[in-house]
Short mmCIF file of C-alpha atoms in Angstrom, two decimals:
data_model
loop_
_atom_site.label_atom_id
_atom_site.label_comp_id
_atom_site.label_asym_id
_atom_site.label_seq_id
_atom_site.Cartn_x
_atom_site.Cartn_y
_atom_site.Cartn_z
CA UNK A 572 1.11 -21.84 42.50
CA UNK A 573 2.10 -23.29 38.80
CA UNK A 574 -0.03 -22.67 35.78
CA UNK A 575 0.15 -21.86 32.18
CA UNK A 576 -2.32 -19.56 30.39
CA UNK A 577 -2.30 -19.54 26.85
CA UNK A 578 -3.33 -17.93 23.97
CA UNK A 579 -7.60 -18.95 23.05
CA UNK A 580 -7.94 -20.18 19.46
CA UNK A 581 -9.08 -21.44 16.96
CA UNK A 582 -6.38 -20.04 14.78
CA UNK A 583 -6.98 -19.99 11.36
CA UNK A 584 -4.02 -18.83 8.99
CA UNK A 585 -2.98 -19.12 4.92
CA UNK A 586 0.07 -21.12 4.30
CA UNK A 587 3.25 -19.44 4.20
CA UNK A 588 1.93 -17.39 7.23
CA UNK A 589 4.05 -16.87 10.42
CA UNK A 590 2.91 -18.42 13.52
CA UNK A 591 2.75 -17.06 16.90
CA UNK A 592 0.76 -18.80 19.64
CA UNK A 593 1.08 -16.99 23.37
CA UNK A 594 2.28 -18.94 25.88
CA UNK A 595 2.59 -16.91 29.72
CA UNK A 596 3.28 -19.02 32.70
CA UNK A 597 3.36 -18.76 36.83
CA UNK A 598 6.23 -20.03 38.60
CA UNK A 599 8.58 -19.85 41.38
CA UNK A 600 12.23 -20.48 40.72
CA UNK A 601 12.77 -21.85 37.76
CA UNK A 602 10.52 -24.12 35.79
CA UNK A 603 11.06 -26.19 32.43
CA UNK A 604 8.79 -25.29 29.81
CA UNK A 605 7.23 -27.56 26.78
CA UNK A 606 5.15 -26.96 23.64
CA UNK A 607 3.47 -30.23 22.60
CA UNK A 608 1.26 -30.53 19.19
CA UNK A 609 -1.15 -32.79 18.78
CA UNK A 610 -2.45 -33.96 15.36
CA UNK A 611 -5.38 -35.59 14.46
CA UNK A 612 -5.87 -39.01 16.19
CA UNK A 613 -2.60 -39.05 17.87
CA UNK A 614 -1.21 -38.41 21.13
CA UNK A 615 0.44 -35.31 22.16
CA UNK A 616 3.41 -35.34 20.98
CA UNK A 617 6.56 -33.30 22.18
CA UNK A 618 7.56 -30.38 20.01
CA UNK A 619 10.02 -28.56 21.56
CA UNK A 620 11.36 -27.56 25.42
CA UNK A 621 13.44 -25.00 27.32
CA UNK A 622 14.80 -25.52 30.62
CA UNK A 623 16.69 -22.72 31.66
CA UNK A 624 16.16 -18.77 31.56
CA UNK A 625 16.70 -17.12 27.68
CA UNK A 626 17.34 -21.18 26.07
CA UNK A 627 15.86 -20.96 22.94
CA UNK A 628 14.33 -24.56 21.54
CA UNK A 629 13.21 -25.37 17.91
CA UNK A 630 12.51 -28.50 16.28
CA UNK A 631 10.66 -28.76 12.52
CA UNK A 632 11.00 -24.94 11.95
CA UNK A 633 9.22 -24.05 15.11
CA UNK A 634 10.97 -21.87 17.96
CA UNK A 635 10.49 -20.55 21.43
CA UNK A 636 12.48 -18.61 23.88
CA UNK A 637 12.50 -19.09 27.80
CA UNK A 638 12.16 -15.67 28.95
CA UNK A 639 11.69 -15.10 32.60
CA UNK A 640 11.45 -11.39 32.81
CA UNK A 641 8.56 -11.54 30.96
CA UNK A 642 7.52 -15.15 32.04
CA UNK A 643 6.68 -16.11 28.85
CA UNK A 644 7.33 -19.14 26.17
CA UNK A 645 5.76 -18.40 22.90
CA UNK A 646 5.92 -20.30 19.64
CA UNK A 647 6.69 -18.85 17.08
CA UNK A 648 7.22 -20.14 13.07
CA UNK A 649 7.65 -18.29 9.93
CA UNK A 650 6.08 -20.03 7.61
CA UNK A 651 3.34 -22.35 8.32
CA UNK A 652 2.62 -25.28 6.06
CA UNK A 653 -1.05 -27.41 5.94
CA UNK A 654 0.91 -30.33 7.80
CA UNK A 655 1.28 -28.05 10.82
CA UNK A 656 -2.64 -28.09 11.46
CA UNK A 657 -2.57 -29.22 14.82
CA UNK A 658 -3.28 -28.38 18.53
CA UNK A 659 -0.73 -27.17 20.51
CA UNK A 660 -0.25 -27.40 24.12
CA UNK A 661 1.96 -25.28 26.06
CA UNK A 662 3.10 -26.76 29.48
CA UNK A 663 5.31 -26.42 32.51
CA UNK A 664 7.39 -28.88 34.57
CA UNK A 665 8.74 -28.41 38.27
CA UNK A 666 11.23 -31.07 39.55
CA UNK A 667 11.25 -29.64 43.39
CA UNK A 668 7.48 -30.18 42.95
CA UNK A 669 7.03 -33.88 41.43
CA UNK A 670 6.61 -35.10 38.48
CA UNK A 671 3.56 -33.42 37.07
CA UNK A 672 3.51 -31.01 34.45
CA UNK A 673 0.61 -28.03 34.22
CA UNK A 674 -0.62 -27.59 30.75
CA UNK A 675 -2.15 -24.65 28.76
CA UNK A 676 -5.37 -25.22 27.15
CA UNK A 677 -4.05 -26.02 24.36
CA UNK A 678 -4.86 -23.78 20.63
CA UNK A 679 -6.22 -25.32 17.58
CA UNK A 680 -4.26 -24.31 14.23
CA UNK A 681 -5.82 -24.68 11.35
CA UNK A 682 -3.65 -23.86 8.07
CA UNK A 683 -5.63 -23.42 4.87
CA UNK A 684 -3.85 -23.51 1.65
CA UNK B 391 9.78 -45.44 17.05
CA UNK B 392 8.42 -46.24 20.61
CA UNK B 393 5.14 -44.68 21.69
CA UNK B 394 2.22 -44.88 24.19
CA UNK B 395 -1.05 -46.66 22.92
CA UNK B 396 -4.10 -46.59 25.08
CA UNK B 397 -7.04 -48.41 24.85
CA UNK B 398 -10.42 -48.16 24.12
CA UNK B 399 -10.19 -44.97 22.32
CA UNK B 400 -13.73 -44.08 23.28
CA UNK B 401 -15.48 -45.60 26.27
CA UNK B 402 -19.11 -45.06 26.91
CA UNK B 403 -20.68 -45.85 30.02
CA UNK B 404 -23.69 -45.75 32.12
CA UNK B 405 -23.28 -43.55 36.04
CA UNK B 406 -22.45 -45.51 38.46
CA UNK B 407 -20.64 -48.10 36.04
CA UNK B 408 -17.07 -49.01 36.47
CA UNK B 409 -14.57 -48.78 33.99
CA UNK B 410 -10.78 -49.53 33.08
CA UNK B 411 -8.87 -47.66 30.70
CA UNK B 412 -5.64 -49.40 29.66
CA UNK B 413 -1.97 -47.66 28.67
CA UNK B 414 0.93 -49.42 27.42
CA UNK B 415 4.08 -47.49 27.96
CA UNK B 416 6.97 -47.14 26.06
CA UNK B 417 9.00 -50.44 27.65
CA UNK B 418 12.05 -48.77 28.88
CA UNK B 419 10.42 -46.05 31.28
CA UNK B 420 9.88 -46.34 34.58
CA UNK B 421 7.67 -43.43 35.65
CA UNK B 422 3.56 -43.44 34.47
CA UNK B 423 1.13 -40.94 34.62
CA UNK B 424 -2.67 -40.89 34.36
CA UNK B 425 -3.79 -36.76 33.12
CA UNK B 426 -7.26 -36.03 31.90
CA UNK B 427 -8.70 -32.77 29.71
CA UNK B 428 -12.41 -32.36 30.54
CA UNK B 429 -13.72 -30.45 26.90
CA UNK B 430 -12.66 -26.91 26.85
CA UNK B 431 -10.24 -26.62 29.60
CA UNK B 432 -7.07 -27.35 31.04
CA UNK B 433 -4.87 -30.64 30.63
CA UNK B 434 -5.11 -31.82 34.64
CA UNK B 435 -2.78 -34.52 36.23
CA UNK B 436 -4.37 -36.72 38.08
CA UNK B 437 -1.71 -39.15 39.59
CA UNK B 438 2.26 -40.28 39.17
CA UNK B 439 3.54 -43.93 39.39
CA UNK B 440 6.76 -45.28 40.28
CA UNK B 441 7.69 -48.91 41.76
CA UNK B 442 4.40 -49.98 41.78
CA UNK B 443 3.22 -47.21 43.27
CA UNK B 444 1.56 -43.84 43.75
CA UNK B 445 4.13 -41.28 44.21
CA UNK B 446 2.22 -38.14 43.50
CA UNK B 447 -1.37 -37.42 43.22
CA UNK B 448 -3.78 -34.74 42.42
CA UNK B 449 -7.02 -33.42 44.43
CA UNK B 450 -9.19 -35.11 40.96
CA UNK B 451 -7.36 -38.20 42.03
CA UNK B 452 -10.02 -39.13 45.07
CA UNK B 453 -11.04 -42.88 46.42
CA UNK B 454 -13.24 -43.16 43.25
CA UNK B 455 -9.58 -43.71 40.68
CA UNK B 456 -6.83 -46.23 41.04
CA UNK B 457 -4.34 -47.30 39.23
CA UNK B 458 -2.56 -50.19 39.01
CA UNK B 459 0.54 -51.87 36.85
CA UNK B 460 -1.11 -55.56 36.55
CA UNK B 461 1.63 -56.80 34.42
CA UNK B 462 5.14 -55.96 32.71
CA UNK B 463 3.53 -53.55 30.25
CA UNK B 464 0.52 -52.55 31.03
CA UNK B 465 -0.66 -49.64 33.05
CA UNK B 466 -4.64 -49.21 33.71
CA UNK B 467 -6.79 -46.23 35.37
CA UNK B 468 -10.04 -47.56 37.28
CA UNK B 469 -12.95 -45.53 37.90
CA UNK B 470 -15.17 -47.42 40.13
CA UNK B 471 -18.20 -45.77 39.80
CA UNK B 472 -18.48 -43.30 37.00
CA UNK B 473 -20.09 -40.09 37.48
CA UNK B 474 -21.51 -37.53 34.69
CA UNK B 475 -18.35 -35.29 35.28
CA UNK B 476 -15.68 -37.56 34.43
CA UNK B 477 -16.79 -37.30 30.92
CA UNK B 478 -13.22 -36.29 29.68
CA UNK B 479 -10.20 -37.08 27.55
CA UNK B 480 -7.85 -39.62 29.31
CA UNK B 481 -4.03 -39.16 28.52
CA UNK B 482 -1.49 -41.61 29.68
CA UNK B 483 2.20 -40.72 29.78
CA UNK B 484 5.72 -42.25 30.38
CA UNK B 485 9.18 -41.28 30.96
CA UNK B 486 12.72 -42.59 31.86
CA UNK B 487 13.34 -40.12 34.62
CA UNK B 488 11.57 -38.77 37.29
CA UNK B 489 10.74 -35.60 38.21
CA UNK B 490 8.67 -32.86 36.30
CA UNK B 491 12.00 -31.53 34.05
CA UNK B 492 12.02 -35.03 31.77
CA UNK B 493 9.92 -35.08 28.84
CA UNK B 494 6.86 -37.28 29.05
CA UNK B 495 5.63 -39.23 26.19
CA UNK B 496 1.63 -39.42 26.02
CA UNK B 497 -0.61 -41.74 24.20
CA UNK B 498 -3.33 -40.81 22.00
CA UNK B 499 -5.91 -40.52 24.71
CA UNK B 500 -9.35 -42.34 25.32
CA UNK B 501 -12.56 -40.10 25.37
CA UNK B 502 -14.70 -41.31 28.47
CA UNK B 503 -18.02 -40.28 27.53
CA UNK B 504 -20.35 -41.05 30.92
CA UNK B 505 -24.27 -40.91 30.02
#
């Protein structure tokens, strides 16, 4: 079936850090993939996506690459900032299998100055 | 710009109580969905709705959850009789297209705390 595993956190870095949150997934063919952050109070909220094998997608300094030989979609930044503090989801869409999407647990960043 | 707002942002209710949580989606979409994140695990789906109606729906999703479009802009998720393990985080979501490749927008969730 579809699922995403993802990387356990809390994460706890300095500023000026780089990021990397694990992302794997389970698939057949060829899903789209999503990172969504959530900050405090707010809804999740989506950061970046990737719908075809080795598409790379970025969006406020934050990347991740589609790779399907490894079956992976981790984010990635190089320099965190306090603002970024955050939970972050990682999740997977299917259109020959409805409209659902199958999220990660999600991982708490926390960025400490 | 447009977003999802839910309502209440925490509900807490007796067992056996019923309860309605309310979405408003972003006005152009067309496609709703109902997810929920019980603490410490997964984001679930629960169901998809399109034309006033279910089109997809999870196993969570049994005879005890509807879901219903009263109006022009609102979307609500009943649970008719609330049971100790639907204590969870409700998300609602929206989006133009259908189909799991278009990006859905979620609201800030309502925590459903069932005592």
């Amino acid at each position: 079936g579809n699922s995403v595993t993802q990387m356990e956190g809390p994460v706890t870095l300095s500023e000026e850090a780089f990021l990397t949150i694990n992302c794997t997934y389970t698939a057949t063919g060829y899903p789209s993939l999503f990172w969504y952050v959530q900050y405090p109070g707010e809804g999740l909220q989506l950061l970046l996506k990737a719908t075809k094998a080795d598409d790379k997608g970025s969006n406020k300094g934050f990347e991740a690459t589609y790779r399907k030989e490894t079956t992976s979609f981790h984010l990635e930044k190089g320099s965190v900032q306090v603002s970024d503090s955050a939970v972050y989801f990682c999740a997977l869409g299917r259109s020959n299998t409805g409209n659902q999407f199958y999220f990660g647990t999600g991982t708490s960043l926390t960025v400490i100055p | 710009e447009p977003e999802v707002t839910q309502t209440p942002s925490h509900q807490v209710t007796q067992m056996g109580q019923e309860v309605i949580l309310r979405c408003v989606p972003i006005s152009n979409h067309l496609y709703f969905y109902w997810y929920r994140q019980i603490l410490g695990q997964k984001v679930e789906f629960l169901v998809s709705f399109y034309n006033n109606e279910i089109s997809e729906k999870s196993e969570i999703f049994d005879d005890q959850f509807s879901v219903e479009r009263p109006d022009g802009s609102n979307f609500t998720l009943k649970i008719r009789s609330t049971k100790l393990e639907d204590s969870a985080m409700y998300f609602c979501a929206s989006s133009e297209a259908q189909g799991g490749t278009d990006t859905q927008y979620f609201g800030p969730g309502t925590r459903l705390t069932v005592l």
